[in-house]
Amino acid sequence: MAQHAKPLDPEHRAPLNVSFEFFPPKSEEMERRLWETVQKLVPLKPHFVSVTYGAGGSTRERTSRAIERILEETPLTPAAHLTCVDASRDEVDAVIRDFLAMGVKRFVALRGDPADGIGSAYEPHPDGYANGAELAGALARLGAEDISVSAYPEKHPESADWDADIDMLKRKVDNGATRAITQFFFDNDLFEAYLERVRAAGINIPVVPGILPVHNFTQMTRFAGQCGASVPNWLADRFAGLDKDPVTHQLVAAAVAAEQVLDLVQRGVQDFHFYTMNRADLPFAICHLLGIRAEAQAVAA
């Protein structure tokens, strides 16, 4: 069901932390847009920002360039994504060492999607790390200081059952994971039920909700179907008839995401990870509603 959140009282709530996720640009125009997004979000002082990484290192150079620029030109703390797909242990370890030498201490360890695309069978590299738990172990062994891993409020599509799903998260934690970031979701009751499962299993690391502002409802629905995330009927109703009305779509998207995060705050959540899609507008607006704002610039007399 839809969330109905009350406005926050900034004087009577715990401090909130946000992080933002970017993907490496494929062209000069995309790089310009990414950098405009980064600059827009810098004043919000996020806990960290992460840059995604393609299967088998297919975006390795672009990911490295993006992280290097963030390190050199901003005060932000970057986290590098890593996957296990189509790479040997030695190859992955070399990438980890390169990032560590660059000054990166935070990582997001993911098994990664099958090389043939979501929905196809996953085949581990014969000499590679088999899953996110093994990758987290490698990161811890090589000196990573902060290791985020994935979590699934609606169960990973390939997990046989909930016990197997939670057991995999526990293995990640046992191997050094310090934080879990969830797949996006739209029903906060699902997140709360998932968190209860996690805590009941004795897993006590932070579980940060992954928030996806809906820039394009049709594309989001297609992606949700591929990764096992449900799209509630009430959400579809909110965006019905807006395919050719981008202005109203944007306003509705901001309202929907704001309702979700405000409701989660009322449930005690203090940390949020935003999948920005390299666009700052919706995450920035949502943070404003949360009370996370850039410091006012002094005006010359």
Short mmCIF file of N, CA and C in Angstrom, two decimals, residues 114-266:
data_model
loop_
_atom_site.label_atom_id
_atom_site.label_comp_id
_atom_site.label_asym_id
_atom_site.label_seq_id
_atom_site.Cartn_x
_atom_site.Cartn_y
_atom_site.Cartn_z
N PRO A 114 24.60 -11.99 -14.75
CA PRO A 114 25.20 -12.91 -15.74
C PRO A 114 25.71 -12.15 -16.96
N ALA A 115 26.80 -12.64 -17.52
CA ALA A 115 27.41 -11.96 -18.66
C ALA A 115 26.46 -11.86 -19.85
N ASP A 116 25.52 -12.81 -19.97
CA ASP A 116 24.56 -12.79 -21.07
C ASP A 116 23.31 -11.99 -20.75
N GLY A 117 23.31 -11.31 -19.60
CA GLY A 117 22.19 -10.46 -19.25
C GLY A 117 21.32 -11.04 -18.16
N ILE A 118 20.55 -10.16 -17.50
CA ILE A 118 19.65 -10.58 -16.44
C ILE A 118 18.65 -11.59 -16.98
N GLY A 119 18.45 -12.67 -16.24
CA GLY A 119 17.53 -13.71 -16.66
C GLY A 119 18.23 -14.94 -17.19
N SER A 120 19.48 -14.78 -17.64
CA SER A 120 20.25 -15.94 -18.09
C SER A 120 20.94 -16.59 -16.90
N ALA A 121 21.44 -17.79 -17.10
CA ALA A 121 22.09 -18.52 -16.00
C ALA A 121 23.44 -17.90 -15.68
N TYR A 122 23.75 -17.82 -14.38
CA TYR A 122 25.04 -17.28 -13.98
C TYR A 122 26.06 -18.40 -13.92
N GLU A 123 27.18 -18.20 -14.58
CA GLU A 123 28.27 -19.17 -14.57
C GLU A 123 29.51 -18.50 -14.03
N PRO A 124 29.97 -18.90 -12.82
CA PRO A 124 31.18 -18.29 -12.28
C PRO A 124 32.40 -18.56 -13.17
N HIS A 125 33.32 -17.64 -13.21
CA HIS A 125 34.58 -17.86 -13.90
C HIS A 125 35.27 -19.06 -13.23
N PRO A 126 35.85 -19.97 -14.02
CA PRO A 126 36.45 -21.17 -13.41
C PRO A 126 37.54 -20.87 -12.39
N ASP A 127 38.23 -19.73 -12.55
CA ASP A 127 39.27 -19.35 -11.59
C ASP A 127 38.88 -18.11 -10.81
N GLY A 128 37.58 -17.78 -10.81
CA GLY A 128 37.15 -16.54 -10.19
C GLY A 128 36.46 -16.73 -8.86
N TYR A 129 36.06 -15.61 -8.28
CA TYR A 129 35.26 -15.65 -7.06
C TYR A 129 33.83 -16.00 -7.47
N ALA A 130 33.23 -16.91 -6.72
CA ALA A 130 31.93 -17.46 -7.12
C ALA A 130 30.77 -16.54 -6.81
N ASN A 131 30.92 -15.67 -5.81
CA ASN A 131 29.78 -14.86 -5.37
C ASN A 131 30.25 -13.65 -4.59
N GLY A 132 29.28 -12.86 -4.14
CA GLY A 132 29.61 -11.64 -3.40
C GLY A 132 30.29 -11.91 -2.07
N ALA A 133 29.99 -13.05 -1.45
CA ALA A 133 30.63 -13.38 -0.17
C ALA A 133 32.13 -13.61 -0.35
N GLU A 134 32.50 -14.35 -1.40
CA GLU A 134 33.92 -14.58 -1.66
C GLU A 134 34.62 -13.27 -2.03
N LEU A 135 33.94 -12.43 -2.78
CA LEU A 135 34.53 -11.14 -3.17
C LEU A 135 34.73 -10.25 -1.94
N ALA A 136 33.77 -10.25 -1.03
CA ALA A 136 33.93 -9.48 0.21
C ALA A 136 35.13 -9.98 0.99
N GLY A 137 35.33 -11.29 1.01
CA GLY A 137 36.49 -11.84 1.70
C GLY A 137 37.80 -11.38 1.09
N ALA A 138 37.85 -11.32 -0.24
CA ALA A 138 39.06 -10.85 -0.92
C ALA A 138 39.34 -9.39 -0.59
N LEU A 139 38.31 -8.57 -0.58
CA LEU A 139 38.47 -7.16 -0.25
C LEU A 139 39.00 -6.99 1.18
N ALA A 140 38.43 -7.75 2.12
CA ALA A 140 38.88 -7.66 3.50
C ALA A 140 40.34 -8.11 3.62
N ARG A 141 40.69 -9.15 2.91
CA ARG A 141 42.06 -9.68 2.96
C ARG A 141 43.07 -8.69 2.41
N LEU A 142 42.68 -7.94 1.39
CA LEU A 142 43.61 -7.02 0.74
C LEU A 142 43.63 -5.63 1.37
N GLY A 143 42.78 -5.39 2.36
CA GLY A 143 42.90 -4.14 3.10
C GLY A 143 41.80 -3.12 2.93
N ALA A 144 40.67 -3.49 2.32
CA ALA A 144 39.56 -2.54 2.22
C ALA A 144 39.05 -2.22 3.62
N GLU A 145 38.72 -0.96 3.85
CA GLU A 145 38.29 -0.53 5.18
C GLU A 145 36.77 -0.53 5.34
N ASP A 146 36.04 -0.50 4.23
CA ASP A 146 34.59 -0.41 4.28
C ASP A 146 34.04 -1.20 3.11
N ILE A 147 33.22 -2.22 3.38
CA ILE A 147 32.75 -3.11 2.33
C ILE A 147 31.23 -3.19 2.37
N SER A 148 30.59 -2.64 1.36
CA SER A 148 29.13 -2.75 1.23
C SER A 148 28.80 -3.93 0.34
N VAL A 149 27.69 -4.60 0.65
CA VAL A 149 27.24 -5.73 -0.16
C VAL A 149 25.75 -5.55 -0.45
N SER A 150 25.24 -6.38 -1.33
CA SER A 150 23.83 -6.25 -1.74
C SER A 150 22.91 -7.03 -0.81
N ALA A 151 21.65 -6.57 -0.75
CA ALA A 151 20.61 -7.24 0.03
C ALA A 151 19.30 -7.09 -0.72
N TYR A 152 18.36 -8.01 -0.47
CA TYR A 152 17.17 -8.09 -1.31
C TYR A 152 15.90 -8.20 -0.47
N PRO A 153 15.18 -7.09 -0.28
CA PRO A 153 13.96 -7.11 0.53
C PRO A 153 12.89 -8.06 0.01
N GLU A 154 12.95 -8.41 -1.30
CA GLU A 154 11.97 -9.33 -1.87
C GLU A 154 12.63 -10.65 -2.28
N LYS A 155 13.80 -10.93 -1.73
CA LYS A 155 14.57 -12.14 -2.00
C LYS A 155 15.20 -12.08 -3.38
N HIS A 156 16.47 -12.47 -3.45
CA HIS A 156 17.14 -12.52 -4.74
C HIS A 156 16.42 -13.51 -5.65
N PRO A 157 16.21 -13.16 -6.92
CA PRO A 157 15.46 -14.05 -7.82
C PRO A 157 16.03 -15.47 -7.90
N GLU A 158 17.35 -15.61 -7.65
CA GLU A 158 17.97 -16.93 -7.77
C GLU A 158 18.04 -17.68 -6.45
N SER A 159 17.63 -17.07 -5.35
CA SER A 159 17.64 -17.76 -4.06
C SER A 159 16.53 -18.79 -4.01
N ALA A 160 16.86 -19.99 -3.54
CA ALA A 160 15.87 -21.07 -3.48
C ALA A 160 14.74 -20.72 -2.53
N ASP A 161 15.08 -20.09 -1.41
CA ASP A 161 14.08 -19.71 -0.42
C ASP A 161 14.69 -18.63 0.47
N TRP A 162 13.90 -18.17 1.46
CA TRP A 162 14.38 -17.10 2.32
C TRP A 162 15.58 -17.54 3.15
N ASP A 163 15.61 -18.78 3.60
CA ASP A 163 16.74 -19.24 4.39
C ASP A 163 18.04 -19.14 3.60
N ALA A 164 18.00 -19.54 2.33
CA ALA A 164 19.19 -19.46 1.49
C ALA A 164 19.59 -18.01 1.25
N ASP A 165 18.61 -17.16 1.08
CA ASP A 165 18.89 -15.75 0.82
C ASP A 165 19.58 -15.10 2.02
N ILE A 166 19.02 -15.31 3.20
CA ILE A 166 19.60 -14.72 4.41
C ILE A 166 20.94 -15.35 4.74
N ASP A 167 21.08 -16.64 4.45
CA ASP A 167 22.37 -17.30 4.69
C ASP A 167 23.47 -16.68 3.84
N MET A 168 23.15 -16.32 2.60
CA MET A 168 24.16 -15.69 1.75
C MET A 168 24.58 -14.34 2.33
N LEU A 169 23.62 -13.57 2.83
CA LEU A 169 23.99 -12.30 3.46
C LEU A 169 24.87 -12.53 4.67
N LYS A 170 24.55 -13.56 5.46
CA LYS A 170 25.37 -13.86 6.64
C LYS A 170 26.79 -14.23 6.24
N ARG A 171 26.93 -14.98 5.14
CA ARG A 171 28.28 -15.33 4.66
C ARG A 171 29.05 -14.08 4.25
N LYS A 172 28.37 -13.13 3.65
CA LYS A 172 29.03 -11.88 3.28
C LYS A 172 29.54 -11.15 4.53
N VAL A 173 28.70 -11.12 5.55
CA VAL A 173 29.09 -10.44 6.79
C VAL A 173 30.26 -11.17 7.46
N ASP A 174 30.18 -12.49 7.51
CA ASP A 174 31.27 -13.29 8.10
C ASP A 174 32.58 -13.06 7.37
N ASN A 175 32.52 -12.72 6.08
CA ASN A 175 33.73 -12.50 5.28
C ASN A 175 34.20 -11.06 5.29
N GLY A 176 33.51 -10.18 6.03
CA GLY A 176 34.02 -8.83 6.18
C GLY A 176 33.12 -7.69 5.77
N ALA A 177 31.92 -7.98 5.30
CA ALA A 177 31.02 -6.90 4.91
C ALA A 177 30.66 -6.04 6.11
N THR A 178 30.65 -4.73 5.91
CA THR A 178 30.35 -3.79 6.99
C THR A 178 29.01 -3.09 6.80
N ARG A 179 28.38 -3.28 5.65
CA ARG A 179 27.11 -2.61 5.36
C ARG A 179 26.41 -3.38 4.23
N ALA A 180 25.10 -3.41 4.27
CA ALA A 180 24.32 -3.96 3.16
C ALA A 180 23.47 -2.85 2.57
N ILE A 181 23.41 -2.79 1.25
CA ILE A 181 22.57 -1.82 0.54
C ILE A 181 21.55 -2.62 -0.24
N THR A 182 20.28 -2.28 -0.11
CA THR A 182 19.24 -3.10 -0.71
C THR A 182 18.99 -2.78 -2.18
N GLN A 183 18.46 -3.78 -2.86
CA GLN A 183 17.82 -3.57 -4.15
C GLN A 183 16.69 -2.56 -3.94
N PHE A 184 16.36 -1.78 -4.96
CA PHE A 184 15.28 -0.81 -4.79
C PHE A 184 13.95 -1.53 -4.54
N PHE A 185 13.07 -0.87 -3.85
CA PHE A 185 11.74 -1.39 -3.52
C PHE A 185 10.82 -0.20 -3.35
N PHE A 186 9.51 -0.45 -3.34
CA PHE A 186 8.55 0.63 -3.21
C PHE A 186 7.56 0.43 -2.07
N ASP A 187 7.56 -0.76 -1.48
CA ASP A 187 6.68 -1.06 -0.36
C ASP A 187 7.52 -1.14 0.91
N ASN A 188 7.39 -0.17 1.77
CA ASN A 188 8.23 -0.12 2.97
C ASN A 188 7.95 -1.25 3.94
N ASP A 189 6.75 -1.83 3.87
CA ASP A 189 6.47 -2.99 4.71
C ASP A 189 7.38 -4.16 4.35
N LEU A 190 7.70 -4.29 3.07
CA LEU A 190 8.60 -5.35 2.64
C LEU A 190 10.00 -5.16 3.24
N PHE A 191 10.46 -3.91 3.25
CA PHE A 191 11.77 -3.63 3.84
C PHE A 191 11.77 -3.93 5.33
N GLU A 192 10.71 -3.53 6.02
CA GLU A 192 10.64 -3.75 7.46
C GLU A 192 10.61 -5.25 7.78
N ALA A 193 9.85 -6.03 7.00
CA ALA A 193 9.80 -7.47 7.20
C ALA A 193 11.16 -8.11 6.92
N TYR A 194 11.85 -7.60 5.89
CA TYR A 194 13.18 -8.12 5.57
C TYR A 194 14.16 -7.83 6.70
N LEU A 195 14.10 -6.62 7.23
CA LEU A 195 15.01 -6.26 8.31
C LEU A 195 14.77 -7.15 9.54
N GLU A 196 13.53 -7.50 9.79
CA GLU A 196 13.23 -8.41 10.89
C GLU A 196 13.86 -9.78 10.65
N ARG A 197 13.82 -10.28 9.43
CA ARG A 197 14.46 -11.55 9.10
C ARG A 197 15.97 -11.48 9.33
N VAL A 198 16.55 -10.37 8.88
CA VAL A 198 18.00 -10.19 8.99
C VAL A 198 18.43 -10.16 10.46
N ARG A 199 17.73 -9.38 11.25
CA ARG A 199 18.09 -9.26 12.67
C ARG A 199 17.85 -10.58 13.41
N ALA A 200 16.78 -11.29 13.04
CA ALA A 200 16.50 -12.58 13.67
C ALA A 200 17.60 -13.59 13.40
N ALA A 201 18.30 -13.41 12.28
CA ALA A 201 19.40 -14.31 11.92
C ALA A 201 20.71 -13.90 12.59
N GLY A 202 20.68 -12.86 13.42
CA GLY A 202 21.88 -12.42 14.11
C GLY A 202 22.79 -11.54 13.28
N ILE A 203 22.27 -10.97 12.22
CA ILE A 203 23.05 -10.07 11.36
C ILE A 203 22.80 -8.65 11.83
N ASN A 204 23.86 -7.96 12.23
CA ASN A 204 23.68 -6.66 12.87
C ASN A 204 24.31 -5.49 12.14
N ILE A 205 24.85 -5.72 10.94
CA ILE A 205 25.41 -4.59 10.20
C ILE A 205 24.28 -3.69 9.72
N PRO A 206 24.57 -2.41 9.42
CA PRO A 206 23.53 -1.54 8.87
C PRO A 206 22.97 -2.10 7.56
N VAL A 207 21.66 -2.03 7.41
CA VAL A 207 21.00 -2.40 6.16
C VAL A 207 20.37 -1.13 5.61
N VAL A 208 20.96 -0.60 4.56
CA VAL A 208 20.58 0.71 4.02
C VAL A 208 19.60 0.52 2.87
N PRO A 209 18.43 1.16 2.93
CA PRO A 209 17.48 1.03 1.82
C PRO A 209 17.99 1.73 0.57
N GLY A 210 17.92 1.01 -0.55
CA GLY A 210 18.26 1.61 -1.83
C GLY A 210 17.02 2.25 -2.42
N ILE A 211 17.10 3.54 -2.71
CA ILE A 211 15.94 4.31 -3.19
C ILE A 211 16.15 4.66 -4.66
N LEU A 212 15.16 4.32 -5.48
CA LEU A 212 15.23 4.62 -6.91
C LEU A 212 14.16 5.65 -7.27
N PRO A 213 14.52 6.93 -7.40
CA PRO A 213 13.56 7.90 -7.92
C PRO A 213 13.17 7.51 -9.34
N VAL A 214 11.89 7.58 -9.64
CA VAL A 214 11.39 7.05 -10.92
C VAL A 214 11.47 8.13 -12.00
N HIS A 215 12.59 8.13 -12.73
CA HIS A 215 12.74 9.08 -13.82
C HIS A 215 11.92 8.67 -15.04
N ASN A 216 11.74 7.37 -15.23
CA ASN A 216 10.97 6.87 -16.37
C ASN A 216 10.22 5.62 -15.89
N PHE A 217 8.92 5.74 -15.72
CA PHE A 217 8.16 4.65 -15.12
C PHE A 217 8.20 3.38 -15.98
N THR A 218 8.09 3.54 -17.29
CA THR A 218 8.08 2.38 -18.18
C THR A 218 9.40 1.62 -18.10
N GLN A 219 10.52 2.34 -18.17
CA GLN A 219 11.82 1.69 -18.06
C GLN A 219 12.02 1.05 -16.70
N MET A 220 11.58 1.74 -15.64
CA MET A 220 11.72 1.19 -14.31
C MET A 220 10.94 -0.11 -14.16
N THR A 221 9.73 -0.15 -14.70
CA THR A 221 8.91 -1.35 -14.60
C THR A 221 9.58 -2.52 -15.30
N ARG A 222 10.15 -2.27 -16.45
CA ARG A 222 10.85 -3.32 -17.19
C ARG A 222 12.03 -3.85 -16.37
N PHE A 223 12.80 -2.94 -15.80
CA PHE A 223 13.97 -3.33 -15.01
C PHE A 223 13.54 -4.06 -13.74
N ALA A 224 12.47 -3.59 -13.11
CA ALA A 224 11.98 -4.25 -11.89
C ALA A 224 11.59 -5.69 -12.17
N GLY A 225 10.96 -5.92 -13.33
CA GLY A 225 10.58 -7.27 -13.69
C GLY A 225 11.78 -8.18 -13.86
N GLN A 226 12.89 -7.63 -14.34
CA GLN A 226 14.10 -8.43 -14.55
C GLN A 226 14.79 -8.79 -13.24
N CYS A 227 14.72 -7.90 -12.26
CA CYS A 227 15.49 -8.12 -11.03
C CYS A 227 14.63 -8.53 -9.84
N GLY A 228 13.35 -8.81 -10.07
CA GLY A 228 12.52 -9.35 -9.02
C GLY A 228 11.95 -8.35 -8.04
N ALA A 229 11.92 -7.07 -8.42
CA ALA A 229 11.33 -6.05 -7.56
C ALA A 229 9.88 -5.82 -7.99
N SER A 230 8.96 -5.81 -7.04
CA SER A 230 7.55 -5.64 -7.38
C SER A 230 7.20 -4.17 -7.56
N VAL A 231 6.22 -3.93 -8.42
CA VAL A 231 5.71 -2.58 -8.66
C VAL A 231 4.26 -2.57 -8.19
N PRO A 232 3.97 -1.95 -7.06
CA PRO A 232 2.60 -1.97 -6.52
C PRO A 232 1.60 -1.30 -7.45
N ASN A 233 0.36 -1.74 -7.38
CA ASN A 233 -0.69 -1.16 -8.22
C ASN A 233 -0.86 0.33 -7.96
N TRP A 234 -0.74 0.73 -6.68
CA TRP A 234 -0.92 2.14 -6.37
C TRP A 234 0.14 3.01 -7.05
N LEU A 235 1.36 2.43 -7.21
CA LEU A 235 2.42 3.18 -7.87
C LEU A 235 2.13 3.33 -9.35
N ALA A 236 1.69 2.24 -9.99
CA ALA A 236 1.33 2.31 -11.40
C ALA A 236 0.22 3.34 -11.62
N ASP A 237 -0.71 3.40 -10.67
CA ASP A 237 -1.82 4.35 -10.79
C ASP A 237 -1.31 5.79 -10.72
N ARG A 238 -0.30 6.03 -9.90
CA ARG A 238 0.24 7.39 -9.77
C ARG A 238 0.79 7.89 -11.11
N PHE A 239 1.42 6.99 -11.86
CA PHE A 239 2.10 7.41 -13.09
C PHE A 239 1.25 7.17 -14.35
N ALA A 240 0.04 6.66 -14.17
CA ALA A 240 -0.81 6.35 -15.32
C ALA A 240 -1.09 7.61 -16.15
N GLY A 241 -0.90 7.51 -17.46
CA GLY A 241 -1.20 8.60 -18.37
C GLY A 241 -0.14 9.68 -18.47
N LEU A 242 1.03 9.46 -17.87
CA LEU A 242 2.06 10.51 -17.84
C LEU A 242 3.23 10.24 -18.79
N ASP A 243 3.10 9.25 -19.67
CA ASP A 243 4.21 8.91 -20.57
C ASP A 243 4.64 10.09 -21.43
N LYS A 244 3.69 10.95 -21.80
CA LYS A 244 4.01 12.07 -22.68
C LYS A 244 3.89 13.41 -21.95
N ASP A 245 3.98 13.34 -20.63
CA ASP A 245 3.91 14.56 -19.82
C ASP A 245 5.07 14.56 -18.83
N PRO A 246 6.29 14.83 -19.30
CA PRO A 246 7.47 14.70 -18.44
C PRO A 246 7.46 15.64 -17.24
N VAL A 247 6.85 16.80 -17.36
CA VAL A 247 6.85 17.75 -16.24
C VAL A 247 6.04 17.19 -15.08
N THR A 248 4.83 16.72 -15.36
CA THR A 248 4.00 16.15 -14.30
C THR A 248 4.62 14.86 -13.78
N HIS A 249 5.19 14.06 -14.69
CA HIS A 249 5.87 12.82 -14.28
C HIS A 249 6.94 13.13 -13.25
N GLN A 250 7.71 14.19 -13.49
CA GLN A 250 8.79 14.57 -12.58
C GLN A 250 8.23 14.97 -11.21
N LEU A 251 7.16 15.72 -11.21
CA LEU A 251 6.56 16.15 -9.95
C LEU A 251 6.03 14.95 -9.16
N VAL A 252 5.38 14.03 -9.86
CA VAL A 252 4.85 12.84 -9.20
C VAL A 252 5.99 11.98 -8.67
N ALA A 253 7.07 11.85 -9.45
CA ALA A 253 8.21 11.04 -9.02
C ALA A 253 8.82 11.60 -7.74
N ALA A 254 8.95 12.92 -7.66
CA ALA A 254 9.51 13.53 -6.45
C ALA A 254 8.60 13.27 -5.26
N ALA A 255 7.29 13.39 -5.46
CA ALA A 255 6.35 13.17 -4.36
C ALA A 255 6.37 11.73 -3.88
N VAL A 256 6.41 10.78 -4.82
CA VAL A 256 6.42 9.37 -4.46
C VAL A 256 7.67 9.01 -3.65
N ALA A 257 8.83 9.44 -4.14
CA ALA A 257 10.07 9.12 -3.44
C ALA A 257 10.13 9.81 -2.07
N ALA A 258 9.63 11.05 -2.02
CA ALA A 258 9.63 11.76 -0.74
C ALA A 258 8.73 11.05 0.28
N GLU A 259 7.55 10.60 -0.16
CA GLU A 259 6.67 9.85 0.74
C GLU A 259 7.37 8.60 1.27
N GLN A 260 8.07 7.92 0.38
CA GLN A 260 8.72 6.68 0.80
C GLN A 260 9.80 6.93 1.84
N VAL A 261 10.68 7.91 1.58
CA VAL A 261 11.77 8.12 2.52
C VAL A 261 11.28 8.74 3.82
N LEU A 262 10.29 9.60 3.76
CA LEU A 262 9.76 10.18 5.00
C LEU A 262 9.11 9.10 5.86
N ASP A 263 8.42 8.16 5.22
CA ASP A 263 7.83 7.07 5.97
C ASP A 263 8.91 6.18 6.60
N LEU A 264 9.98 5.94 5.86
CA LEU A 264 11.07 5.13 6.40
C LEU A 264 11.74 5.83 7.58
N VAL A 265 11.88 7.14 7.50
CA VAL A 265 12.44 7.88 8.63
C VAL A 265 11.57 7.69 9.87
N GLN A 266 10.26 7.76 9.68
CA GLN A 266 9.35 7.57 10.82
C GLN A 266 9.44 6.16 11.38
#
